[in-house]
mmCIF file of C-alpha atoms in Angstrom:
data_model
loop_
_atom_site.group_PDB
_atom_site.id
_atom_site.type_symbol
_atom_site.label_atom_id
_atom_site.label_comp_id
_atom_site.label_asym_id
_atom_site.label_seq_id
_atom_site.Cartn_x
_atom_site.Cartn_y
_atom_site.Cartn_z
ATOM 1 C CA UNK A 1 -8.919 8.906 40.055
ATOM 2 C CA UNK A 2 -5.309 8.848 38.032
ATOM 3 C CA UNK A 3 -4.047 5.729 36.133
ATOM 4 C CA UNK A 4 -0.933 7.231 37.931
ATOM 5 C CA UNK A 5 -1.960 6.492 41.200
ATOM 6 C CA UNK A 6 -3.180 2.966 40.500
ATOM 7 C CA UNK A 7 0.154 2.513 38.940
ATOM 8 C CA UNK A 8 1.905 3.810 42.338
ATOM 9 C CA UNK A 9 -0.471 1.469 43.711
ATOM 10 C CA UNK A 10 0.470 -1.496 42.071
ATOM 11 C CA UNK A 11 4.174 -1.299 42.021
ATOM 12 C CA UNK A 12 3.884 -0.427 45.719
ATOM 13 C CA UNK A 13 2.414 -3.678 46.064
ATOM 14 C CA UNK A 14 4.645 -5.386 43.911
ATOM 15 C CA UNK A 15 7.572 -4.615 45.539
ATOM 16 C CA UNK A 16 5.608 -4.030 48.954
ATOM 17 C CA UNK A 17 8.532 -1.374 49.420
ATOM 18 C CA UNK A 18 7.960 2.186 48.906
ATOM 19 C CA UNK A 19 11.505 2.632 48.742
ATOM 20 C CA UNK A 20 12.027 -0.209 45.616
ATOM 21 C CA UNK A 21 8.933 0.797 44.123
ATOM 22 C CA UNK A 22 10.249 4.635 43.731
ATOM 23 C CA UNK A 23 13.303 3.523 42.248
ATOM 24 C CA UNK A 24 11.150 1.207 39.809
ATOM 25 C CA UNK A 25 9.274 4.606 38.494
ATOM 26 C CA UNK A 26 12.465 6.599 38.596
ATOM 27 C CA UNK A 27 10.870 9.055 41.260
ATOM 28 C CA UNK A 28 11.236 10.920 44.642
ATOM 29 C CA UNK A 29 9.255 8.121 47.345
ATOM 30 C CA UNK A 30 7.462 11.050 49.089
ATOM 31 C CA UNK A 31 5.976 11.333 45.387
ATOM 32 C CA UNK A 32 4.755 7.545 45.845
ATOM 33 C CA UNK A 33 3.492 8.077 49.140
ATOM 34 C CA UNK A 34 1.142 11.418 48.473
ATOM 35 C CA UNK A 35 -0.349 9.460 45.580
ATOM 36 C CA UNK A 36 -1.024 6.327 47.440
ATOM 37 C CA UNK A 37 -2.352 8.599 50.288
ATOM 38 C CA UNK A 38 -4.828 10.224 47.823
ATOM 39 C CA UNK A 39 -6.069 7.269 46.696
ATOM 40 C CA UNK A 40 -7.180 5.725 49.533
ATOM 41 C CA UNK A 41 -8.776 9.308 50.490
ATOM 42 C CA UNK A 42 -10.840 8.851 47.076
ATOM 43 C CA UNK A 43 -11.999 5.245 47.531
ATOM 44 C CA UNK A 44 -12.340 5.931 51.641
ATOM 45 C CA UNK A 45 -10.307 2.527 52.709
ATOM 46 C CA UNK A 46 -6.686 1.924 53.386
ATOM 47 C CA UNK A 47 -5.015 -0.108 50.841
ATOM 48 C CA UNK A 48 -1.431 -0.244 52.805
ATOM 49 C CA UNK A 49 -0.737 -1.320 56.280
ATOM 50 C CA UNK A 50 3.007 0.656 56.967
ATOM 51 C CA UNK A 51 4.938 -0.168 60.016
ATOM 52 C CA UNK A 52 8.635 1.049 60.249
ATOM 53 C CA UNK A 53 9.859 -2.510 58.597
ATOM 54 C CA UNK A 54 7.178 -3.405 56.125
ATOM 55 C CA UNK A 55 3.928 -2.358 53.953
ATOM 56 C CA UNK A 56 1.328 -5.180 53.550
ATOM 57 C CA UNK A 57 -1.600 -4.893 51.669
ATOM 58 C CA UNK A 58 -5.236 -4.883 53.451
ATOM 59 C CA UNK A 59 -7.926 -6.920 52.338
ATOM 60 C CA UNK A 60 -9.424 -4.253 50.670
ATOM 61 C CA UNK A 61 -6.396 -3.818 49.035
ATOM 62 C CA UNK A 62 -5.905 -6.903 47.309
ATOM 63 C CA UNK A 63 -9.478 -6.467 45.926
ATOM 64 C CA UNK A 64 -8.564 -3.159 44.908
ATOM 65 C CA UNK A 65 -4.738 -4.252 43.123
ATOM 66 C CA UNK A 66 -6.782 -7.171 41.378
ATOM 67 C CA UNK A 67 -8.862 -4.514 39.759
ATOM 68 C CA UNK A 68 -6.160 -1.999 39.429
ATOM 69 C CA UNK A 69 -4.395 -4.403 37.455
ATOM 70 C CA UNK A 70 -7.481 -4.509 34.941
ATOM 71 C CA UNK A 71 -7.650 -1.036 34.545
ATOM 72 C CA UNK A 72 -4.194 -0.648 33.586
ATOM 73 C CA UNK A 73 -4.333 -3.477 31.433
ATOM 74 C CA UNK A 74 -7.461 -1.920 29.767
ATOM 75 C CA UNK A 75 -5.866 1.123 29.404
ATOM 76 C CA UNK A 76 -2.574 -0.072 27.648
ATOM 77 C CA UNK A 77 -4.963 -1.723 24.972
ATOM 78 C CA UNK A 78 -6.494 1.752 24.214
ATOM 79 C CA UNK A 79 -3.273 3.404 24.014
ATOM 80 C CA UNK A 80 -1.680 0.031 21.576
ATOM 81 C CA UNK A 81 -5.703 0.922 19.420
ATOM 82 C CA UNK A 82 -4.684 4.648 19.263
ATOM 83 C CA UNK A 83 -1.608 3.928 17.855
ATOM 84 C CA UNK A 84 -2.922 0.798 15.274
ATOM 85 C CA UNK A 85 -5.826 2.678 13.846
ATOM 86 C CA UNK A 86 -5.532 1.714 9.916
ATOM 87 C CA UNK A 87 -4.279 4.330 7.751
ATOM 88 C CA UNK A 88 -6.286 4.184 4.135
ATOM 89 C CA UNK A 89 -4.494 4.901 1.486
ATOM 90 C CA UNK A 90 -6.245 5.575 -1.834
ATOM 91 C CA UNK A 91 -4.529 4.165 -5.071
ATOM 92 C CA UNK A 92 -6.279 5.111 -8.625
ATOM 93 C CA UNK A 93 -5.808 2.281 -11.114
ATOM 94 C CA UNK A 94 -6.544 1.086 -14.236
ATOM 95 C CA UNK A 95 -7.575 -1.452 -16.488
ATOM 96 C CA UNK A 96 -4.844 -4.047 -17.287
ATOM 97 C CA UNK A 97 -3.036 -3.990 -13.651
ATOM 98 C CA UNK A 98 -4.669 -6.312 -12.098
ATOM 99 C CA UNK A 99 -1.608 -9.221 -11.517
ATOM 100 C CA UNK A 100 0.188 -6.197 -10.785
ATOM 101 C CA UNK A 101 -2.091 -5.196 -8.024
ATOM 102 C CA UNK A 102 -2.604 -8.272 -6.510
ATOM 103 C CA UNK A 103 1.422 -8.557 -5.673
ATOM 104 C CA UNK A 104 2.042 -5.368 -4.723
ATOM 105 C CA UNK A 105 -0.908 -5.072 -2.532
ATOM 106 C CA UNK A 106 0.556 -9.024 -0.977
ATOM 107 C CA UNK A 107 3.614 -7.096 -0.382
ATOM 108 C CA UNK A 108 2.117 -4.188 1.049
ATOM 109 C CA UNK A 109 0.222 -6.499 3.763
ATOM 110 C CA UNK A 110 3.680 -7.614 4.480
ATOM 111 C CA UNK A 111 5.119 -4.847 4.679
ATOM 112 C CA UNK A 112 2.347 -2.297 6.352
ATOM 113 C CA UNK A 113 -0.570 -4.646 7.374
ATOM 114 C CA UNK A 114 -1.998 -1.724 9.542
ATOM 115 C CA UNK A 115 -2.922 0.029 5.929
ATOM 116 C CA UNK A 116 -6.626 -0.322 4.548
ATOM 117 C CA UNK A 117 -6.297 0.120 0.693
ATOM 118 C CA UNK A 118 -9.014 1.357 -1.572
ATOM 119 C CA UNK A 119 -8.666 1.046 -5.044
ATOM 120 C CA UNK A 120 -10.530 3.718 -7.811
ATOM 121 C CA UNK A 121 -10.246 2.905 -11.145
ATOM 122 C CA UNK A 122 -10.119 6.062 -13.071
ATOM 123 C CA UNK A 123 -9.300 7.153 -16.750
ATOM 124 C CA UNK A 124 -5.880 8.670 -16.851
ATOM 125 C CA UNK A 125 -6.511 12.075 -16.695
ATOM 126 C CA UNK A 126 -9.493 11.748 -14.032
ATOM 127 C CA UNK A 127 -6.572 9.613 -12.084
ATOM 128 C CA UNK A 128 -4.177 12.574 -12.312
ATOM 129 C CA UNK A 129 -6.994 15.019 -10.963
ATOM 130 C CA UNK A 130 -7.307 13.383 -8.189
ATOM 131 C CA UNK A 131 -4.086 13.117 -6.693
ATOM 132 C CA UNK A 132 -4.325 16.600 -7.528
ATOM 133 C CA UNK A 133 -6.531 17.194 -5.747
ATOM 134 C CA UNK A 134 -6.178 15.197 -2.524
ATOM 135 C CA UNK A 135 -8.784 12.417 -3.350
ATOM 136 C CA UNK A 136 -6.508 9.639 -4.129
ATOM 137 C CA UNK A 137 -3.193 9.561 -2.196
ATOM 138 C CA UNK A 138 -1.039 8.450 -5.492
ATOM 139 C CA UNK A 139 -2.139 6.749 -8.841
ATOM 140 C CA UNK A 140 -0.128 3.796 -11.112
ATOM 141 C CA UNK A 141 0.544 4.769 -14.701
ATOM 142 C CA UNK A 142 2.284 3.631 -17.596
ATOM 143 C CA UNK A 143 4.571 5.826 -19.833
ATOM 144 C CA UNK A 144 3.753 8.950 -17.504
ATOM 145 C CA UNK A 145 6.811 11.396 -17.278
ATOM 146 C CA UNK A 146 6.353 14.432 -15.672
ATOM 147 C CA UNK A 147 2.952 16.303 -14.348
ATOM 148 C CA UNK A 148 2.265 19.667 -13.377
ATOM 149 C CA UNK A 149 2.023 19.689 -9.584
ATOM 150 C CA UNK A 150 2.622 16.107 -9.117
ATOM 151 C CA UNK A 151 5.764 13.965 -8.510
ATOM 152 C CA UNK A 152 6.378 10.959 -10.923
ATOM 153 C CA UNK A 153 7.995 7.698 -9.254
ATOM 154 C CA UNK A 154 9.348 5.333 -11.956
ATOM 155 C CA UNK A 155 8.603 2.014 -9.915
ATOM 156 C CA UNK A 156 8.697 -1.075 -12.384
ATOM 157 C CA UNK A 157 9.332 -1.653 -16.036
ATOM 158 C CA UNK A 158 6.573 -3.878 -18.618
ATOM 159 C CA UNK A 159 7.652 -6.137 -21.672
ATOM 160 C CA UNK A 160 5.553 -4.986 -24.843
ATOM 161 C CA UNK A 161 4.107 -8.049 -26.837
ATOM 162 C CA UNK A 162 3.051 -8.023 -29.782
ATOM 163 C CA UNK A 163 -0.671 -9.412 -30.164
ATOM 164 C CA UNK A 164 -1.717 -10.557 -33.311
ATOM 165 C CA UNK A 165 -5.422 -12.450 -34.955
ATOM 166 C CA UNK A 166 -4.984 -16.557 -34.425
ATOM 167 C CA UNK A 167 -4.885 -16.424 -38.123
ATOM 168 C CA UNK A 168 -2.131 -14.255 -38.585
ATOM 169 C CA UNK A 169 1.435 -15.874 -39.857
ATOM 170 C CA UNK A 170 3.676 -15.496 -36.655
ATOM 171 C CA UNK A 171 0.680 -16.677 -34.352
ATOM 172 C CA UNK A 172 2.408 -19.816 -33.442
ATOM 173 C CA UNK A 173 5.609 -18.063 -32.798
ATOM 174 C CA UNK A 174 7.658 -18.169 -29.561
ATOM 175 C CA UNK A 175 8.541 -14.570 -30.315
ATOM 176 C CA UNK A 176 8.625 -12.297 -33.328
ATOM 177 C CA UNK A 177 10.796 -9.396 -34.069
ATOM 178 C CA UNK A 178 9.198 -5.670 -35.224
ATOM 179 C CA UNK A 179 10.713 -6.366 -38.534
ATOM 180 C CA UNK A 180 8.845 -9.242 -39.127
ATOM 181 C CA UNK A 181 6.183 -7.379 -38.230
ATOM 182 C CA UNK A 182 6.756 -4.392 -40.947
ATOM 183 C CA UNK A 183 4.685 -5.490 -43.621
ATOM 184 C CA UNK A 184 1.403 -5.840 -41.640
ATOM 185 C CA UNK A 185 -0.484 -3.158 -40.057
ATOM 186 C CA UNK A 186 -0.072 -1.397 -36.706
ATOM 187 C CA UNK A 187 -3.289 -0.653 -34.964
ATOM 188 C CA UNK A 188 -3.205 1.126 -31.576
ATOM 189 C CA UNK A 189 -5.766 2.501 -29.529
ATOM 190 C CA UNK A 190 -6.321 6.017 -29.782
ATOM 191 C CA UNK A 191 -4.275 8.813 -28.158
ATOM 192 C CA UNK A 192 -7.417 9.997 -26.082
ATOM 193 C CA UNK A 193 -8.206 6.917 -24.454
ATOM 194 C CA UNK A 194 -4.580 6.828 -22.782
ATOM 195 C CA UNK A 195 -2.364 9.471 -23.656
ATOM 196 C CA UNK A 196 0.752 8.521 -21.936
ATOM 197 C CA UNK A 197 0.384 5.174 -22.591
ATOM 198 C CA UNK A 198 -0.338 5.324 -26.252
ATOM 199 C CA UNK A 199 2.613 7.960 -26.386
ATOM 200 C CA UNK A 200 4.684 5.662 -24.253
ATOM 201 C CA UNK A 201 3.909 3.125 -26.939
ATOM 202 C CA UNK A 202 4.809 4.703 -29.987
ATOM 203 C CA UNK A 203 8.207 6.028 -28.425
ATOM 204 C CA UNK A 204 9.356 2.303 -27.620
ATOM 205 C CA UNK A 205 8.665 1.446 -31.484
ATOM 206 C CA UNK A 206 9.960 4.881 -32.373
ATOM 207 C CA UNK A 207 13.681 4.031 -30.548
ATOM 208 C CA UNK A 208 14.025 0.301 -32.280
ATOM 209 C CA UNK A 209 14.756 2.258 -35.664
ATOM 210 C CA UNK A 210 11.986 0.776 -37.082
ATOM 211 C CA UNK A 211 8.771 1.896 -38.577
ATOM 212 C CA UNK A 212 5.974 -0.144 -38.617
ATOM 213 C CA UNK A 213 3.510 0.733 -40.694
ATOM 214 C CA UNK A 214 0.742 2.186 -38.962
ATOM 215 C CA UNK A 215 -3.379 1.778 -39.333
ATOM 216 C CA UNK A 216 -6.173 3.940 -38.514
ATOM 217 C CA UNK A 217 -6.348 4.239 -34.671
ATOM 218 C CA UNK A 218 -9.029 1.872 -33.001
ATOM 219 C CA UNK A 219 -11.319 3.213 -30.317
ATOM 220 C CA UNK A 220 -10.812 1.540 -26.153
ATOM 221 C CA UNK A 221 -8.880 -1.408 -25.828
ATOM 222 C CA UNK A 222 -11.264 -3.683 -26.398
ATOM 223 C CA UNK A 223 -12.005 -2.592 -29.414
ATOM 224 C CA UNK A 224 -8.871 -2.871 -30.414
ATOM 225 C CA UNK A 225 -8.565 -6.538 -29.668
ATOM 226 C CA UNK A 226 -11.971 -7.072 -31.586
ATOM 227 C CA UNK A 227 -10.243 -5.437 -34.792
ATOM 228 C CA UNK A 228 -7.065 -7.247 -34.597
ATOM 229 C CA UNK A 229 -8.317 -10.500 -33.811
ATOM 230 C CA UNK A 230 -10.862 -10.253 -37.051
ATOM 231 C CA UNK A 231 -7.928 -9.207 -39.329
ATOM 232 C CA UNK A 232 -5.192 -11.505 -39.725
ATOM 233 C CA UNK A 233 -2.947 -8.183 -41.338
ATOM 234 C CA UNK A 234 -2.738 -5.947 -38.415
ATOM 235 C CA UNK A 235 -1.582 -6.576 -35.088
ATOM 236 C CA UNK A 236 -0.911 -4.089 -32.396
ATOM 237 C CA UNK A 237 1.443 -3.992 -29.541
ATOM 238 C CA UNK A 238 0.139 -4.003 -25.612
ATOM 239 C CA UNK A 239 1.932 -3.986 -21.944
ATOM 240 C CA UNK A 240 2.223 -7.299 -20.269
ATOM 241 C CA UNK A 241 -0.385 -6.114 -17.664
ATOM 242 C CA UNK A 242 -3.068 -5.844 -20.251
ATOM 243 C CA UNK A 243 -2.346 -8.711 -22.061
ATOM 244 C CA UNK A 244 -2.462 -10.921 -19.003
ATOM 245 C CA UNK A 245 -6.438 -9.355 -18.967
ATOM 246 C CA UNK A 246 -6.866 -10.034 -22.568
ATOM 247 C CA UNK A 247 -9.975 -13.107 -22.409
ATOM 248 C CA UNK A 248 -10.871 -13.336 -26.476
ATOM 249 C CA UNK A 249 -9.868 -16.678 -27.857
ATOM 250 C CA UNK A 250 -9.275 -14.919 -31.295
ATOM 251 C CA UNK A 251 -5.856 -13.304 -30.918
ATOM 252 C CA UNK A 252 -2.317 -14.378 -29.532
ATOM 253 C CA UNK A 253 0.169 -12.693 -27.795
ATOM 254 C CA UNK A 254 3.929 -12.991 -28.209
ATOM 255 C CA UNK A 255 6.826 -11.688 -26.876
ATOM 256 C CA UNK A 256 8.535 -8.870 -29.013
ATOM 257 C CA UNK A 257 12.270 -9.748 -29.863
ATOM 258 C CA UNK A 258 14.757 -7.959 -28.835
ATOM 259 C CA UNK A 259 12.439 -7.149 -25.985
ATOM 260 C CA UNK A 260 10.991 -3.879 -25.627
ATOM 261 C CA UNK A 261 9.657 -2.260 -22.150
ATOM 262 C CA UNK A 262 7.959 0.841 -21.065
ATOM 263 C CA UNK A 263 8.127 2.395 -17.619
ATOM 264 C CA UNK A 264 5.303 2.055 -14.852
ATOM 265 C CA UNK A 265 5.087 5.102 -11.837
ATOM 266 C CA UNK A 266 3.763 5.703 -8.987
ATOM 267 C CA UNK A 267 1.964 9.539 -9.788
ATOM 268 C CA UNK A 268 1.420 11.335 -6.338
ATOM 269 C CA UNK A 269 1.247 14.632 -4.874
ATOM 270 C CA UNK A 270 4.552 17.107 -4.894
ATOM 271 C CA UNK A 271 5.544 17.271 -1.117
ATOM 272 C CA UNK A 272 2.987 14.456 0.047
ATOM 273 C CA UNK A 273 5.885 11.928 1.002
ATOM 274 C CA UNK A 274 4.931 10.035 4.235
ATOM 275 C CA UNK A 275 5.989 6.450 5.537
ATOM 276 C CA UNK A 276 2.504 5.158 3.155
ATOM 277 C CA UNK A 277 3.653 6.275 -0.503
ATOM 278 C CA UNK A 278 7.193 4.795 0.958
ATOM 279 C CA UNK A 279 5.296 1.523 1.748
ATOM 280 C CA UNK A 280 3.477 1.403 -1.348
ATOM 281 C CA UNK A 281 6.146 2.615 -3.767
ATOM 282 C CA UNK A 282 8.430 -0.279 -2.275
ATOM 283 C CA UNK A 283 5.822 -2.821 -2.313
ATOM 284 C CA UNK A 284 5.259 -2.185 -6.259
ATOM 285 C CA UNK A 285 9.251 -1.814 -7.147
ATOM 286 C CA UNK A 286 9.416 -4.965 -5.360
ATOM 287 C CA UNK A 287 6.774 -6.720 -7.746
ATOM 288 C CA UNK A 288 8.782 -8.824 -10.259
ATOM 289 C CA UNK A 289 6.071 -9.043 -13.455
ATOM 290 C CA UNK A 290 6.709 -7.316 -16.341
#
């Protein structure tokens, strides 16, 4: 049995025309008749009762259009499943992008709420691999440029503050400037925790013109924090996704002035555009912090 014969069926019935209801499905009516024929051949009743000047159903009929009508219905709700099945898309992230996250996956739902995200937080480089290699459909990053085999989307920009010990002068300051900043100690995580980042970093104090002067590298980020917040002569300079993640009660952060940003990207495969990364990249350039 054909949905397209049950379909006849019921705009036969509908219109209790033959004529009508071929004009309603745009066909020939002998078309409508052979089908409605071969369905009552299959189910062994007669659905129609034809005279030369009008078609009424038969009692088995209406039993029959009542469940037609079901089936059809049934089947439009597969078809409408078939089309809404959710597309996962796999975003590699890091520590210190939460807030950022949390509105561009909002926007996202708004924007695409048929998409299932899963989130992988991955060091940098293991992040990059994977796009690579087709695990992760695109990764965020900060101060990224350009990668072999991958396509870098510049997607927001993040203010750099300057985090300093409680006990260090400008703690209590609205904002502080790098040159008040030149006589105490830089320390920065180390290049191999974060490469682009830490690059990223030192470029944006590179371009002020100023030099600040610069401390023995710490080790991950929170050991950085540790260090700074126990000397009140260093300080070291962070995105304004991590410091929104910083919890220690020891150190302050404050705004660098004139302000200072870096870029954030979207990192994902060259020649892997599709209506997702579109979704996602908007969603992100969209997102306001930084």
């Amino acid at each position: 049995m054909e949905l397209r014969a049950l379909r006849y069926f019921v705009t036969v019935a509908d219109e209790l025309h033959f004529g009508r209801a071929a004009e309603r499905l745009h066909i020939a009516q002998p078309a409508v008749s052979q089908q409605i024929a071969r369905l009552e051949r299959e189910l062994g009743v007669r659905l129609l009762d034809r005279s030369p000047r009008r078609v009424r159903l038969t009692e088995a009929g209406q039993r029959v259009l009542d469940a037609a009508r079901r089936t059809l219905a049934a089947a439009e709700q597969v078809q409408v499943a078939a089309v809404q099945v959710p597309t996962t898309v796999r975003i590699g992230t890091a520590a210190g992008m939460t807030a950022r996250l949390e509105r561009g996956i909002d926007a996202l739902r708004e924007r695409a709420p048929e998409f299932d995200v899963v989130l992988v937080d991955l060091p940098i480089d293991a992040r990059l691999n994977a796009v690579r290699h087709g695990e992760l459909d695109l990764a965020l990053t900060r101060g990224v440029r350009s990668v072999p085999g991958l396509t870098v989307l510049p997607t927001w920009t993040e203010r750099l503050f300057a985090v300093v010990s409680q006990r260090h002068p400008a703690a209590d300051r609205g904002a502080v400037s790098l040159a008040e900043l030149a006589d105490h100690t830089l320390r920065v995580p180390a290049r191999k925790h974060d490469p682009p980042l830490h690059d990223a970093l030192v470029l944006a104090l590179h371009d002020t013109g100023l030099c600040p002067k610069a401390g023995r590298p710490t080790g991950a980020l929170q050991d950085t924090i540790v260090e700074v917040g126990s000397d009140p002569r260093s300080w070291t300079v962070l995105p304004a996704g991590q410091v929104s993640e910083i919890r220690s009660t020891r150190v302050r952060s404050i705004p660098l002035e004139p302000a200072i940003t870096i870029a954030g990207s979207i990192v994902v495969a060259t020649g892997s555009a599709s209506n997702a990364v579109e979704c996602v990249v908007a969603a992100f350039r969209d997102d306001p912090a930084g």
